[in-house]
CSV table of C-alpha atoms in Angstrom, one decimal:
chain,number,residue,atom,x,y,z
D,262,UNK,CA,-28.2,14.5,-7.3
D,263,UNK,CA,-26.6,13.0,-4.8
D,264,UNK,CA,-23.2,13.3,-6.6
D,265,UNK,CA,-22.9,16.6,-6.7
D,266,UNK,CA,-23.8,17.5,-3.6
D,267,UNK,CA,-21.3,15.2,-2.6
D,268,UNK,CA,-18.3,16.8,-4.7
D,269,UNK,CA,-19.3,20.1,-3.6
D,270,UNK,CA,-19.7,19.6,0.1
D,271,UNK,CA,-16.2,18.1,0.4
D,272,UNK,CA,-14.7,20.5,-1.6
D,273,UNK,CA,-16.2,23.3,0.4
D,274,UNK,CA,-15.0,21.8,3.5
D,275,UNK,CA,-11.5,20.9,2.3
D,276,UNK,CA,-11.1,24.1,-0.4
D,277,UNK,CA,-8.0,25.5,2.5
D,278,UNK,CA,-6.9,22.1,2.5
D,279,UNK,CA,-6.9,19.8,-0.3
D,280,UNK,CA,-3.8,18.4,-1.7
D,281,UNK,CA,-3.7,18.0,-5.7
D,282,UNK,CA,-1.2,15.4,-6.5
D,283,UNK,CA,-1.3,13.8,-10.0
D,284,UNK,CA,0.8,10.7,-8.9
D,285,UNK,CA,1.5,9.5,-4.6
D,286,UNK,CA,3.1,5.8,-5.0
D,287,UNK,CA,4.7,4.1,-2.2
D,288,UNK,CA,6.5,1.1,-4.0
D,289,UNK,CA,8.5,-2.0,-3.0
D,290,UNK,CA,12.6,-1.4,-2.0
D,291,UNK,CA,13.4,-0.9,-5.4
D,292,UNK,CA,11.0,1.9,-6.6
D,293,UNK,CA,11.6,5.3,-7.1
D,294,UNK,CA,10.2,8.6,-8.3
D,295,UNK,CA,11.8,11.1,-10.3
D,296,UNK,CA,11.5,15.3,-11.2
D,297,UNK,CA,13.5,15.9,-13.4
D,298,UNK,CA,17.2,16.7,-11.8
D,299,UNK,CA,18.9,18.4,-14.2
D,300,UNK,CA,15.9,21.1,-13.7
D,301,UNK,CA,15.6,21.0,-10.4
D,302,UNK,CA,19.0,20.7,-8.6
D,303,UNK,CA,20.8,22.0,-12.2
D,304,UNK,CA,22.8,18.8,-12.8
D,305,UNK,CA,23.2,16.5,-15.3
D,306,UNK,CA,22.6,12.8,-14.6
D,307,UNK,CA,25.3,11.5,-16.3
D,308,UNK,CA,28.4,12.5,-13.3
D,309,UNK,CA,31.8,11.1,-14.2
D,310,UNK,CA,33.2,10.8,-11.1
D,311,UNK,CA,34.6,7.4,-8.9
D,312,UNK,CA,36.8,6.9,-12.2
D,313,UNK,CA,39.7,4.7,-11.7
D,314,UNK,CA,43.0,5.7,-12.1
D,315,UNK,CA,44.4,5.1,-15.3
D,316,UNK,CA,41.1,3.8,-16.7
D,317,UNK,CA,38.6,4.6,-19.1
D,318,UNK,CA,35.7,3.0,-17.1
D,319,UNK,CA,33.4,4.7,-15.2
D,320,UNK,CA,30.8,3.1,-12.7
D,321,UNK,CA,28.6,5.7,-14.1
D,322,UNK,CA,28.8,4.5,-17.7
D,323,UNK,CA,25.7,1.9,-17.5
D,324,UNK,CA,22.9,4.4,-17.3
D,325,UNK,CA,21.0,2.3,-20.5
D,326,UNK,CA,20.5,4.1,-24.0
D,327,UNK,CA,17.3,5.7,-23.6
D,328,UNK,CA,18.1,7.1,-20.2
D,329,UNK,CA,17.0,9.8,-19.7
D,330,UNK,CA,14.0,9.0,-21.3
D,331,UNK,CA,12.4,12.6,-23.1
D,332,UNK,CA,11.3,15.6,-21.1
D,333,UNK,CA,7.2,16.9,-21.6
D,334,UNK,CA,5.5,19.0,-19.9
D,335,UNK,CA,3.6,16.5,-18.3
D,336,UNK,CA,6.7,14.3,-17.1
D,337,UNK,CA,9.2,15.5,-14.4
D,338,UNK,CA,12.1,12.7,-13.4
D,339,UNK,CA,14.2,12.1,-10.2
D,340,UNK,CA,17.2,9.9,-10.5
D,341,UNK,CA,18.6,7.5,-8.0
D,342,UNK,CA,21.8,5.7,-7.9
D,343,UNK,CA,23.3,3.9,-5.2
D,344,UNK,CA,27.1,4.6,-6.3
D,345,UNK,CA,26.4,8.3,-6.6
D,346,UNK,CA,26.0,8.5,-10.2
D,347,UNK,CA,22.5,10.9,-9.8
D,348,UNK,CA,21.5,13.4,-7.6
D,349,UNK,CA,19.9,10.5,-5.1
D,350,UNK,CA,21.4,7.4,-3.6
D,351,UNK,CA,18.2,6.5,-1.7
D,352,UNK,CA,15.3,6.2,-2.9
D,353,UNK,CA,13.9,7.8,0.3
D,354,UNK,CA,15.5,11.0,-0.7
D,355,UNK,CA,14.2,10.9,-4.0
D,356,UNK,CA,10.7,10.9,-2.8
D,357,UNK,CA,11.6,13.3,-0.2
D,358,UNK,CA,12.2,16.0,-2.9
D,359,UNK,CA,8.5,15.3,-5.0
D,360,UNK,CA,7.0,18.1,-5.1
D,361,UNK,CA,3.9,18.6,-2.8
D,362,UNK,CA,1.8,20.8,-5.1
D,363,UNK,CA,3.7,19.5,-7.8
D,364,UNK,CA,0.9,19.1,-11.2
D,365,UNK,CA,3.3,17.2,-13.2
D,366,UNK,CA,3.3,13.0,-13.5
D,367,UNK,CA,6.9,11.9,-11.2
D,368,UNK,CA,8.8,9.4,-12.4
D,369,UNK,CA,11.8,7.9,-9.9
D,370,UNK,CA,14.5,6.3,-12.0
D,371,UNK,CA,16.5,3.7,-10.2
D,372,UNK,CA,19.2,2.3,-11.6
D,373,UNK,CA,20.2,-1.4,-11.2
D,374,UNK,CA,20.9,-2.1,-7.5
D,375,UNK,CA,19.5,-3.2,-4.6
D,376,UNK,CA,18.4,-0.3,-2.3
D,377,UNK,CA,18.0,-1.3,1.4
D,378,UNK,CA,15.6,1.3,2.4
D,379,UNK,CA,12.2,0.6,3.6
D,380,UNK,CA,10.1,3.3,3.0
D,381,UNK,CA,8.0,3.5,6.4
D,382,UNK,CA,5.6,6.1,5.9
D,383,UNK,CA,3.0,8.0,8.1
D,384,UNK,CA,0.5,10.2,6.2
D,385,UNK,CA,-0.6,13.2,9.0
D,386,UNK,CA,-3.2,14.8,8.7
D,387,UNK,CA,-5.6,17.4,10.6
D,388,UNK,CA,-9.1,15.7,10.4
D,389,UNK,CA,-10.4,13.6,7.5
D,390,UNK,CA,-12.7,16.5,7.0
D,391,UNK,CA,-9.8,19.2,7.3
D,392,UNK,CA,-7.2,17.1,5.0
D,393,UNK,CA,-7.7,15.4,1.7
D,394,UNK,CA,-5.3,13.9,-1.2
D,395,UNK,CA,-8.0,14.1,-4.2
D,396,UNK,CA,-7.8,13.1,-8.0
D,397,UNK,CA,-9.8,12.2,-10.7
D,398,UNK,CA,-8.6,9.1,-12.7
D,399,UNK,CA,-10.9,6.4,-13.5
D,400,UNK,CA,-11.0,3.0,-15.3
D,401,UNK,CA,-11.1,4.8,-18.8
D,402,UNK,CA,-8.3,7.1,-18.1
D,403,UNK,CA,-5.6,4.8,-16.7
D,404,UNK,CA,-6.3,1.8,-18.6
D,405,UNK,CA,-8.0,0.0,-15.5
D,406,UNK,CA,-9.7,0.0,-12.3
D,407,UNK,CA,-6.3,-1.4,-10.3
D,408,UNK,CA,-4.7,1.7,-11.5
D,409,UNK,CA,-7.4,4.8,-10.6
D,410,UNK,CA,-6.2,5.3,-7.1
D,411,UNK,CA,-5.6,8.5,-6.3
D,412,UNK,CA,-2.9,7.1,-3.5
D,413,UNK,CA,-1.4,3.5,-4.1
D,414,UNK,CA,0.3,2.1,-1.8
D,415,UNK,CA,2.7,-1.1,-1.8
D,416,UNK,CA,5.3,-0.6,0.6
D,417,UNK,CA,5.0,-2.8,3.7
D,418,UNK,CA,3.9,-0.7,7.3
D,419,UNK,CA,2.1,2.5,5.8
D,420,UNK,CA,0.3,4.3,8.1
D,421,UNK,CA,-2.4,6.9,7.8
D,422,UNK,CA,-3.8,9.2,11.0
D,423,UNK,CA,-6.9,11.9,10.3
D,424,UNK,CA,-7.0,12.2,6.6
D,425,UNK,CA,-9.1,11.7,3.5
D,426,UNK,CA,-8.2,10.1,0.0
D,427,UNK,CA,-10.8,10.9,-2.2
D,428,UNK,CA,-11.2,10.4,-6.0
D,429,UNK,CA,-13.8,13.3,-7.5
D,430,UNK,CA,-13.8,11.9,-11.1
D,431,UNK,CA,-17.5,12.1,-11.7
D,432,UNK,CA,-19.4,9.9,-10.9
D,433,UNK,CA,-20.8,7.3,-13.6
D,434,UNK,CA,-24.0,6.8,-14.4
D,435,UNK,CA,-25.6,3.4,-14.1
D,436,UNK,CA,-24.8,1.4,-17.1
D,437,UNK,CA,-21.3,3.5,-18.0
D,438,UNK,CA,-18.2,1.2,-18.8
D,439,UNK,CA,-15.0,2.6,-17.5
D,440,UNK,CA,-16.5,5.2,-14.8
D,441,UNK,CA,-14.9,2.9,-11.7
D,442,UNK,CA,-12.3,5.6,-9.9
D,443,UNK,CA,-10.2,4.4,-6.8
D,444,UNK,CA,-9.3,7.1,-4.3
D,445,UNK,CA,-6.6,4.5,-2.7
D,446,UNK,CA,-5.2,0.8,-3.4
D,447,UNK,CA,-3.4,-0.5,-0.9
D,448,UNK,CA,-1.1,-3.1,-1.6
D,449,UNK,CA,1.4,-3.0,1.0
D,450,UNK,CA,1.3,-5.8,4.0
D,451,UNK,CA,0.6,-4.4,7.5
D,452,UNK,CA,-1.0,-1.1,6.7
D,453,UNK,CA,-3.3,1.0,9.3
D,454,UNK,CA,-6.2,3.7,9.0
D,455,UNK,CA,-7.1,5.7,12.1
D,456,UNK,CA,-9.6,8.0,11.8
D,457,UNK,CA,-9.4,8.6,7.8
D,458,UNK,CA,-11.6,9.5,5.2
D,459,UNK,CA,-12.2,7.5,2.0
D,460,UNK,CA,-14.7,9.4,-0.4
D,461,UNK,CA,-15.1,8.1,-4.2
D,462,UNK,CA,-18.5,6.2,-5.8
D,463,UNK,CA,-18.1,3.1,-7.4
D,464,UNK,CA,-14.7,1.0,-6.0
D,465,UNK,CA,-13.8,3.6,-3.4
D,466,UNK,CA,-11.3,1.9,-1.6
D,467,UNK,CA,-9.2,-1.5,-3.1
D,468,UNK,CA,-8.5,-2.9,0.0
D,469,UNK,CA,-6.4,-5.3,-2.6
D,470,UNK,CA,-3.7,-7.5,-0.9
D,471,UNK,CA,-2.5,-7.8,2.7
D,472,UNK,CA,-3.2,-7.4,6.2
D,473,UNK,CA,-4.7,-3.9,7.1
D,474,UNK,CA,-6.2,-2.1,10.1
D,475,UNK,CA,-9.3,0.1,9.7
D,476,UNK,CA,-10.6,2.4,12.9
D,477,UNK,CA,-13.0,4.9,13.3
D,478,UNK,CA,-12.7,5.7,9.5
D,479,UNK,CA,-15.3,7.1,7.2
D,480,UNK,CA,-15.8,5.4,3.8
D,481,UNK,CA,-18.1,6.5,1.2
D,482,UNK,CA,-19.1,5.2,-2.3
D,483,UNK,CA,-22.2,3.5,-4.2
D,484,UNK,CA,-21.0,0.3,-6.0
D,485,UNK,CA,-18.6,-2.1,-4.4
D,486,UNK,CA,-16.9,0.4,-2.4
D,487,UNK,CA,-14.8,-1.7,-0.4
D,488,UNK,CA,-13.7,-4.2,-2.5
D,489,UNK,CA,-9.9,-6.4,-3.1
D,490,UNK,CA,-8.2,-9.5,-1.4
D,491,UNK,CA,-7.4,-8.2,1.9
D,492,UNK,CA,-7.0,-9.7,5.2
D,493,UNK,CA,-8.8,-6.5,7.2
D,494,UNK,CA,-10.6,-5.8,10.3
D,495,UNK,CA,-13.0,-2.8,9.9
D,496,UNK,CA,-13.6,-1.5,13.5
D,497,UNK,CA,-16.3,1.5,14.7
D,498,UNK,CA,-16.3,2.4,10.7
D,499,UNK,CA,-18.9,4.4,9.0
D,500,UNK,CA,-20.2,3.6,6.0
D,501,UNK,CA,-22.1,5.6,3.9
D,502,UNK,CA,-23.9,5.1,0.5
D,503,UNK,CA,-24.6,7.5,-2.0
D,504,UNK,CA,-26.5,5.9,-4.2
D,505,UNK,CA,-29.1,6.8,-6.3
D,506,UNK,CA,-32.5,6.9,-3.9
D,507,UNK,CA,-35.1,4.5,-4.7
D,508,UNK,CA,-38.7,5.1,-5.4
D,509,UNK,CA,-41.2,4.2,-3.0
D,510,UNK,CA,-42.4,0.0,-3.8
D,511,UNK,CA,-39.9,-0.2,-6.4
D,512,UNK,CA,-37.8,-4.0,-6.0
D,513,UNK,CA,-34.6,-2.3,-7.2
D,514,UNK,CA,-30.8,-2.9,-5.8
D,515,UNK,CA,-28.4,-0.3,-6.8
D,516,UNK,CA,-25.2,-0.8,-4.6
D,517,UNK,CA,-23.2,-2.6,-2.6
D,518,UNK,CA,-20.4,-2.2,0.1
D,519,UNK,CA,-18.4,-5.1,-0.7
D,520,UNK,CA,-17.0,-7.3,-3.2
D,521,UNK,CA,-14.2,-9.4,-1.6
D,522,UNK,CA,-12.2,-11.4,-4.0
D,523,UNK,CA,-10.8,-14.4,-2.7
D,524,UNK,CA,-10.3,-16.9,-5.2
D,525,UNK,CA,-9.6,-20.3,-3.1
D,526,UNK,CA,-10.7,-22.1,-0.1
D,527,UNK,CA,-7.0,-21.7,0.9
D,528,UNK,CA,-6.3,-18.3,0.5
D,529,UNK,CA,-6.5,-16.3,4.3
D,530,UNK,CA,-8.2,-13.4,3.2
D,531,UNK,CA,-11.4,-11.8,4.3
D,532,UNK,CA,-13.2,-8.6,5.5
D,533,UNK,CA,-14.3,-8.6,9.3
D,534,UNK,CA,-16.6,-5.4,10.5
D,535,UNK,CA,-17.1,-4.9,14.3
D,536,UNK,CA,-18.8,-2.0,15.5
D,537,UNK,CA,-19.8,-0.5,12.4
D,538,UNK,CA,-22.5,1.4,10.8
D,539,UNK,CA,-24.3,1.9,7.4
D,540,UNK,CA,-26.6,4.2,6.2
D,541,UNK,CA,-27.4,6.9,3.5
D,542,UNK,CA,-29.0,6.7,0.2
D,543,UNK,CA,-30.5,3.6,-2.0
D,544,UNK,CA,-31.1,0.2,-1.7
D,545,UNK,CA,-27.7,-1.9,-1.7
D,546,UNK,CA,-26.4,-5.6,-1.0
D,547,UNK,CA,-23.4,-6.1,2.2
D,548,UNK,CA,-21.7,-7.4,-0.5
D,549,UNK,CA,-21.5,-9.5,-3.8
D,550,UNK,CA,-19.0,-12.4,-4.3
D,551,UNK,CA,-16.6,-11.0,-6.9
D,552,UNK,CA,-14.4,-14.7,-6.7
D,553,UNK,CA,-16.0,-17.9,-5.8
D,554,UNK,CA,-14.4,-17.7,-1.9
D,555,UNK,CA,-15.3,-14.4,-1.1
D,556,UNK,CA,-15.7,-13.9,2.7
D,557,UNK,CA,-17.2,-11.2,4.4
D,558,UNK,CA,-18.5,-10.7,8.2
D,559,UNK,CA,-20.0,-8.0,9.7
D,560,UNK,CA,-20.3,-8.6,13.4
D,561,UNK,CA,-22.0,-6.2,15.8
D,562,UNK,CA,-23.0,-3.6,13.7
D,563,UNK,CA,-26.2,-1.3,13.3
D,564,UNK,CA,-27.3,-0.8,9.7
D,565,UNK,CA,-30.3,1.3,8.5
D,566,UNK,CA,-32.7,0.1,5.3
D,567,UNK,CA,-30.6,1.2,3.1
D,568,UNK,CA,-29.2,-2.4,3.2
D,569,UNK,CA,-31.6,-4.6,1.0
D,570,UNK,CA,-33.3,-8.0,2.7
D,571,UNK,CA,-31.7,-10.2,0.9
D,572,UNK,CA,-28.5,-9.1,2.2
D,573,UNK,CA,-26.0,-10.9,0.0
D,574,UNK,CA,-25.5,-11.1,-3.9
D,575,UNK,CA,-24.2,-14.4,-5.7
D,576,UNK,CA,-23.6,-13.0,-9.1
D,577,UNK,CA,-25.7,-15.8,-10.8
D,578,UNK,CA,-23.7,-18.3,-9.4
D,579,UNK,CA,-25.4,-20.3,-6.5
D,580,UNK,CA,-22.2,-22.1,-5.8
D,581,UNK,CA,-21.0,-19.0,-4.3
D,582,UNK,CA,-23.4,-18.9,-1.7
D,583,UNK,CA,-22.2,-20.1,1.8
């Protein structure tokens, strides 16, 4: 199958390398992840300094009642606080202390504030073959597709250089509800991919919202594999399908790269490929028109007959076809 072989080729390549991470989110200016302080640095959240003289008040008295929420064994929390009232002021330094290898779920608590650090973050790696952040969440196991990725990303200016995301959940069968598994969303305006690796099946990579740069990268899936809202130019990308071969003079379609959802006419959102390639296994559409707008281009680019003749796919509504 080509599913296995796919699983245990990458994990063979990356078995020195591969980063387990259970949650890597990059929010907006007010987000904020969490392992549990009073375990980790040996404080207690709750400090009781910056009292004022002669008062009973504390600026460290509005932590809300069911703060901090109960420790498990799967939850670890980080707490930030811009008067000094945790262990973190910024929520920069929060994530800066996540543990790398860490197995547990992270939560950053932020109290109320506004926290005027923009998290611009570069993910470096040593090869998208060499480098990999891998998990295994699908549409079943966190209560939708939007929320499989094994990366999200919504911060604004998130860049990536010579490494793989990857989601290894296995992959569904055809006719499963719930298999879909995201190895990254990415959310965040003014993101860019150089020479990364994107490795899942069905909805690989949710180029969702935002403008995004894509070059030399290497994106692999079955179903829909590149698929969101985005405004994103795809340049000297490699696509690859693992679908399920089909049999010799058999009319079946069992892929597709695309599915680009924009809703409107007005909406400026689109995929553009230049210089790109696709091959590998089965018999799949460019794309298929998720929302009535979608728009997809592929300019200059080889493709093998893996891609079926027909090309495109309206989902049984002619009105998306133009």
């Amino acid at each position: 199958m080509a599913s296995t072989h796919f699983i245990s080729l990458n994990f063979s390549l990356l078995k020195n390398h591969l980063i387990h991470l259970s949650l890597t989110t990059f929010s907006s200016t007010t987000t904020a992840i969490k392992l549990g302080p009073s375990k980790l640095h040996g404080h207690h959240h709750r400090h009781r300094h910056h009292q004022q003289k002669g008062s009973e008040a504390s600026i460290c008295d509005d932590f809300p009642p069911d703060f901090p929420p109960p420790d498990t064994n799967t939850t670890s929390i980080l707490c930030v606080d811009r008067n000094g009232c945790c262990n973190f002021t910024t929520v920069q330094s929060a994530l800066d202390a996540v543990g790398i290898l860490s197995q547990r779920r992270t939560i950053i608590w932020i109290n109320s504030g506004i926290y005027l650090n923009k998290p611009n973050i570069t993910f470096q790696g040593q090869g998208y073959l060499s480098t990999a952040i891998a998990w295994n969440d699908t549409a079943n196991s966190s209560h939708g597709t939007f929320y499989s990725g094994s990366v999200q990303v919504f911060a604004a200016n998130f860049v990536a250089n010579n490494i793989s995301f990857m989601n290894v959940a296995p992959i569904a069968r055809p006719g499963d509800v719930g298999g879909q598994a995201v190895a990254i969303r990415i959310a965040g305006d003014q993101a860019a991919f150089w020479g990364c690796g994107f490795f899942g099946a069905q909805d690989t990579l949710h180029d969702d919202r935002g403008r995004h740069y894509f070059k030399d990268c290497y994106i692999q899936g079955s179903i829909d594999f590149i698929f969101g809202n985005g405004r994103s130019f795809y340049e000297r990308c490699q696509m690859t399908s693992i679908a399920n071969p089909v049999p010799a003079g058999r009319k079946l379609i069992n892929g597709a790269v695309t599915a680009h959802g924009r809703n409107s006419k007005d909406e400026n959102s689109g995929f553009v490929f230049v210089n790109c390639s696709i091959g590998g296994t089965g018999r799949i559409w460019l794309g298929r028109a998720w929302r009535p707008f979608s728009s997809v281009v592929f300019a200059y680019s080889n493709m093998t007959d893996v891609i079926a003749p027909e090309g495109w796919n309206d989902l049984n509504d002619p009105t998306r076809d133009q």
